[in-house]
Every structure is written in structure tokens, then in C-alpha cells.
Tab-separated table of C-alpha atoms in Angstrom:
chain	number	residue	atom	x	y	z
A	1	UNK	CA	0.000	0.000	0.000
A	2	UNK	CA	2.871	2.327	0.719
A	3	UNK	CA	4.798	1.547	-2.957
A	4	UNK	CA	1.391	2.732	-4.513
A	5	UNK	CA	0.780	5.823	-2.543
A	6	UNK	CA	4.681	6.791	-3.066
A	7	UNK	CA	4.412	6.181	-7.142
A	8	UNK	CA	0.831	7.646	-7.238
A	9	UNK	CA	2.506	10.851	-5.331
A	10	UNK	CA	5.714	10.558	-7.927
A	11	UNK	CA	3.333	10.631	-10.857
A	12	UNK	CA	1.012	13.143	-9.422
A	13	UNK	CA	4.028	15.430	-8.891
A	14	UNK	CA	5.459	15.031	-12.066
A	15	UNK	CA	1.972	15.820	-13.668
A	16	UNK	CA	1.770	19.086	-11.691
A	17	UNK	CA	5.246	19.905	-12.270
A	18	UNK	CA	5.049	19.609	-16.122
A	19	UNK	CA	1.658	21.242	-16.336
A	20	UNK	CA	3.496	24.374	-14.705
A	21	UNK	CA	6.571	24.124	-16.865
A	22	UNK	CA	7.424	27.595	-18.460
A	23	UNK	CA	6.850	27.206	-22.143
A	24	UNK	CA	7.653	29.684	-24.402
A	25	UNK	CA	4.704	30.195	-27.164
A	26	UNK	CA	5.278	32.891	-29.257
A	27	UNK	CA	2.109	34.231	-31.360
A	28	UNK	CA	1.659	35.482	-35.015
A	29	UNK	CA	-0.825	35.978	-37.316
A	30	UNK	CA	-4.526	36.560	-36.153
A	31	UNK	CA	-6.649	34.569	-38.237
A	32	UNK	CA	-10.236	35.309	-38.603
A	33	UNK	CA	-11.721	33.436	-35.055
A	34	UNK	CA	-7.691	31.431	-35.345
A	35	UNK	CA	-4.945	32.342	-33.948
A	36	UNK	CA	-1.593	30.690	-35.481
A	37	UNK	CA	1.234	29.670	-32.817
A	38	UNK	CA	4.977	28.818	-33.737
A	39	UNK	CA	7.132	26.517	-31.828
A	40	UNK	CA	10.219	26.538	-33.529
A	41	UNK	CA	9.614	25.155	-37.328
A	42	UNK	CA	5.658	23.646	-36.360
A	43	UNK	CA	2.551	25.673	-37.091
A	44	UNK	CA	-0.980	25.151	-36.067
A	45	UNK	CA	-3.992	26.707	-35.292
A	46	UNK	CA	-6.513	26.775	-32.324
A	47	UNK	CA	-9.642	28.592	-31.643
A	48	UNK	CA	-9.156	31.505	-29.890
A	49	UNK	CA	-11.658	33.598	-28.606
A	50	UNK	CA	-10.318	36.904	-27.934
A	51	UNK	CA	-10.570	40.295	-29.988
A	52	UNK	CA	-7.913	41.295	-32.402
A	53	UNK	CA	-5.254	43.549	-31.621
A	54	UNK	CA	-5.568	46.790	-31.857
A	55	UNK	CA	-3.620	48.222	-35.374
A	56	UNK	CA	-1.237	51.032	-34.623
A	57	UNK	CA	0.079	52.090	-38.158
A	58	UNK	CA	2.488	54.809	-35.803
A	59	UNK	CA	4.297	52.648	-32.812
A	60	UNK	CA	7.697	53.044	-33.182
A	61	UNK	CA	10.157	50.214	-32.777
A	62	UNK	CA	14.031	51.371	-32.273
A	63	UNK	CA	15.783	49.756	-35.361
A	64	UNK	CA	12.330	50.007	-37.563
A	65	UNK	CA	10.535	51.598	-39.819
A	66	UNK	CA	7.170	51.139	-41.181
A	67	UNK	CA	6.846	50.020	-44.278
A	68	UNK	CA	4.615	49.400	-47.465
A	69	UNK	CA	3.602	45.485	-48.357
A	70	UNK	CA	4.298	44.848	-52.146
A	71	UNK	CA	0.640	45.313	-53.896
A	72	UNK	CA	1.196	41.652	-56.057
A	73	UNK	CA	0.644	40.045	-52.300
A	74	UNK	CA	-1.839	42.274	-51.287
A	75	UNK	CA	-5.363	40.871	-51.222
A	76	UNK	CA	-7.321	38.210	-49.279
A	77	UNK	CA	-5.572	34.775	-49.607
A	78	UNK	CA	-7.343	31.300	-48.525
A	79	UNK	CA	-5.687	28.279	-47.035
A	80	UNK	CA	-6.814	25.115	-45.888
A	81	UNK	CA	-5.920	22.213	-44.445
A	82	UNK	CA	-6.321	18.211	-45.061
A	83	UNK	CA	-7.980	18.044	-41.384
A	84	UNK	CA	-10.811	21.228	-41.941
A	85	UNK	CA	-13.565	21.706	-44.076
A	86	UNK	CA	-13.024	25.382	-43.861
A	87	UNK	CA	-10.559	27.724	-45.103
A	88	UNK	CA	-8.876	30.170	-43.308
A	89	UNK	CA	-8.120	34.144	-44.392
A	90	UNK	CA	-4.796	35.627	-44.954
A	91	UNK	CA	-5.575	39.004	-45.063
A	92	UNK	CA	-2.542	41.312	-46.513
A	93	UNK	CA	-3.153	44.916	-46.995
A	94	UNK	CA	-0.552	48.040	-47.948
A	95	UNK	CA	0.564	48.029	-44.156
A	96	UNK	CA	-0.777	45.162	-42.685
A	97	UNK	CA	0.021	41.360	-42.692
A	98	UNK	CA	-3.127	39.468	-41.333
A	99	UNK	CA	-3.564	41.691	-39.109
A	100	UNK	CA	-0.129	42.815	-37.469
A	101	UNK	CA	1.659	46.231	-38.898
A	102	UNK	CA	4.701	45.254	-40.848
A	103	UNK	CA	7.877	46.760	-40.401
A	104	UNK	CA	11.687	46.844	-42.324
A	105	UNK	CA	14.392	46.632	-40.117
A	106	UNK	CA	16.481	49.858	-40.457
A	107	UNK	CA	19.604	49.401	-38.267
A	108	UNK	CA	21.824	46.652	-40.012
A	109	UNK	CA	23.777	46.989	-36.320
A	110	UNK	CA	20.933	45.850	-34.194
A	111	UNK	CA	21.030	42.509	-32.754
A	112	UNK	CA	17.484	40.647	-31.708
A	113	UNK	CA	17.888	37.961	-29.209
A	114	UNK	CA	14.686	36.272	-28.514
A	115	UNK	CA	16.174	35.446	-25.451
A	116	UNK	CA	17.015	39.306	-24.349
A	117	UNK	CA	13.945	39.571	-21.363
A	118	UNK	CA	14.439	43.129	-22.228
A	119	UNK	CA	13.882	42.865	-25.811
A	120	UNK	CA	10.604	40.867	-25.502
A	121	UNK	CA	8.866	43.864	-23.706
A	122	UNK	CA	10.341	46.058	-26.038
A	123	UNK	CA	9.527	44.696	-29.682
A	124	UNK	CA	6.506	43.601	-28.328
A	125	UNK	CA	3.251	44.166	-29.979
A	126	UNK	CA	1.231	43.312	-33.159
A	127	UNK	CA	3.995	43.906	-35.627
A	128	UNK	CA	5.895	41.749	-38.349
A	129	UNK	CA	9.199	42.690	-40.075
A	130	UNK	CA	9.277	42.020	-43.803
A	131	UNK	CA	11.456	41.805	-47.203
A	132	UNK	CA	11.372	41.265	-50.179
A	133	UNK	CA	14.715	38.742	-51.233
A	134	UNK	CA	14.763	36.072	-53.858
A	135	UNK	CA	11.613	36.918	-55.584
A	136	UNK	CA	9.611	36.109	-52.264
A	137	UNK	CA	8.001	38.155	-49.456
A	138	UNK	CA	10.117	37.179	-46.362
A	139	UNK	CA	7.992	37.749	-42.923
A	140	UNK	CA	8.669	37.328	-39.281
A	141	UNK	CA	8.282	38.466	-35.442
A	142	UNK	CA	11.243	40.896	-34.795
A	143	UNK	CA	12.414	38.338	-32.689
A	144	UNK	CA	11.658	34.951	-34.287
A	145	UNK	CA	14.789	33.301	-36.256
A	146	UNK	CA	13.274	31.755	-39.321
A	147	UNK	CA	11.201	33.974	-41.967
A	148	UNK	CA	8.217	32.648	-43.676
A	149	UNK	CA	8.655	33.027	-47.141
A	150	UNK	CA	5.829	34.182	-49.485
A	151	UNK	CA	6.364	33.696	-53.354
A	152	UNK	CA	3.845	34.153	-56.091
A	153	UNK	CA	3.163	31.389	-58.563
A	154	UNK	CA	-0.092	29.108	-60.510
A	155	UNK	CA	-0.871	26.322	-59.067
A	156	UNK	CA	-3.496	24.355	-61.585
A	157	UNK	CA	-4.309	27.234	-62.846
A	158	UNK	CA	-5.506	29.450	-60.100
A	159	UNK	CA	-3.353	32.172	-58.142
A	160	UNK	CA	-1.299	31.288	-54.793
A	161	UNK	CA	1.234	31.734	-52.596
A	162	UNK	CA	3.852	29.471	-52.187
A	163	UNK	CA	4.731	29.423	-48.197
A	164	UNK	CA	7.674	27.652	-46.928
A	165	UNK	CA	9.335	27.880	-43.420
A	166	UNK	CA	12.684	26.788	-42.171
A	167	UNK	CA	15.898	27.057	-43.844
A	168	UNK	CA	14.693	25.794	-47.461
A	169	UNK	CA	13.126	28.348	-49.316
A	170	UNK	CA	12.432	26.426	-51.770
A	171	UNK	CA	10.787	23.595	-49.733
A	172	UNK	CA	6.380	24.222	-50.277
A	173	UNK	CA	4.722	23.863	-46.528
A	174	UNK	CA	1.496	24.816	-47.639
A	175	UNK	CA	-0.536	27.156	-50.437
A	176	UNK	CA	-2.815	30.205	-49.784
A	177	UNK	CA	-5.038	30.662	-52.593
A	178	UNK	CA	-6.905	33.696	-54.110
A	179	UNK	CA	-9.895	31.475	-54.788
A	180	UNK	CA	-11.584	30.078	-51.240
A	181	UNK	CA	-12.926	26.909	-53.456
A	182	UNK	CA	-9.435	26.219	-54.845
A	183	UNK	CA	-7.805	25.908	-50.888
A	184	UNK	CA	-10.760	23.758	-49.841
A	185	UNK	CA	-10.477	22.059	-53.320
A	186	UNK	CA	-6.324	21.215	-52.690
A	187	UNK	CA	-6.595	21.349	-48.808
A	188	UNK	CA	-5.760	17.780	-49.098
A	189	UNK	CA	-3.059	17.659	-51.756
A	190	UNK	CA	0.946	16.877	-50.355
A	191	UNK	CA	2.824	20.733	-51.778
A	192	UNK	CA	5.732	19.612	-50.364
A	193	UNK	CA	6.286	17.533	-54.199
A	194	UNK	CA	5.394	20.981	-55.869
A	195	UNK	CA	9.394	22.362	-57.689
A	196	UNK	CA	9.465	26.046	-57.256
């Protein structure tokens, strides 16, 4: 009787202790009724029932600039997944990427650190940095360390977005679409075959 109160206390610990682990969960990308969360090189989306942020088109970041979203990836893009029946919105607009104010970085000098304490409460907010490199709209959290990568192509014979993550650019994690029916259409289909 002892052995199984002293395990049921071990495991019962452990839960508690691992339930109250810090994790570090770093948000991006309000999605109409979604929110998208990053953990290192995996995305996925859960319901989230809060209001979006607030757009502030004149915040100033030290080190940034605001700055104007090429108009070819402007628009209201649709993706979907193999495990939904629904698409999701990626809304871009002139300064705006689904719904967070996107920046350049100015100061070739400045170092982020994701890990600065101090930087966190600084660069924090509802804010993006992007570029344009390679043919592709690059975009990130000032202090994330891999870009997504947009780039413009046909797939079939509708308009998308190419998106890859991670150190391949050229690698296809997934396909916004122009057309809602197309992403619901394809939400199923494996991009990561697709040759940019």
C-alpha cells in the first residue's frame, strides 16, 4: 500500500510539475476566429476567442521603420488544411500582414535575441518585419529566427502563394489561394512535391 501511494505521489508530482513548466509560445498571425502559434519550425492553429489587436500604423520600434507590403501580395488569400472543411483568411493589406503592422528593419547593427527579457517587452506588440529577397516576401516576429517566405506562382491554374518555413526556401509547406474553393479544393493535396 505504501509503494502505490509513493508512485501515485511521484506521478502526481510530475503531472503538476510539467503542467506548470514555463513554455515559451510565441504568437503570429490573427486569423479570422484562429490564432496561429509557432514553436520553432511547427505551425498550427486553435480557436481563440479573444478580440484582435488593436492596429497602430504609428508605434515606433528602435531599429524600424514602417513600411509598405508589395501590392502583387496584397489581397485576401485562402488556405486550408487536409484536417478542416473550412478555409482560413490571410488578409494582406498596404501596411498590414493578417492583421499585425509590418515593419523593415532599419539598423543593419541591431542585434534581436529572442532570449534578451528586455527585448521581448520592447519589440513587443502586433507587428511583423518584412522583405522582399529572392523573388519572395520574407515575414517574421522581430524576434523569431526563421522567416516565412511568401512567393507568387499558378498552381493548376488558379493564383497562390507558395509558403515555406525553415531554412529551405524552396521547400512548399502549404498554399494560400486567391480562390476560397481552390484551398478547400487542394486542402488535401501533399505541396511539399510541388518544384518552385
Amino acid at each position: 500500500m505504501k509503494k502505490l501511494f509513493f508512485t501515485s505521489t511521484v506521478l502526481l508530482t510530475g503531472l503538476l510539475l510539467a503542467g506548470c513548466t514555463p513554455v515559451k509560445h510565441e504568437a503570429t498571425h490573427t486569423e479570422t476566429g484562429f490564432q496561429v502559434e509557432k514553436h520553432s519550425t511547427h505551425f498550427h492553429t486553435k480557436k481563440h476567442n479573444s478580440v484582435a489587436p488593436k492596429i497602430d500604423l504609428h508605434k515606433k520600434y528602435k531599429g524600424f521603420a514602417l513600411t509598405t507590403v508589395p501590392e502583387e501580395y496584397r489581397g485576401t488569400w485562402y488556405r486550408a488544411d487536409p484536417y478542416s472543411k473550412k478555409a482560413t483568411k490571410l488578409v494582406i493589406t498596404t501596411h498590414t500582414f493578417n492583421g499585425y503592422v509590418t515593419y523593415r528593419k532599419t539598423d543593419p547593427n541591431l542585434k534581436l535575441d529572442h532570449n534578451s527579457e528586455k527585448q521581448n517587452k520592447e519589440y513587443a506588440g502586433n507587428a511583423v518585419m518584412i522583405s522582399t529577397d529572392s523573388g519572395a516576401l520574407k515575414e517574421r516576429g522581430f524576434l523569431d529566427t526563421v522567416d516565412m517566405s511568401y512567393k507568387l506562382g499558378q498552381f493548376k491554374g488558379q493564383d497562390c502563394l507558395f509558403m515555406s518555413y525553415g531554412t529551405n526556401p524552396k521547400a512548399v509547406n502549404g498554399v494560400a489561394f486567391k480562390d476560397k474553393k481552390a484551398a478547400l479544393k487542394y486542402r488535401k493535396y501533399d505541396f511539399s512535391k510541388v518544384n518552385q
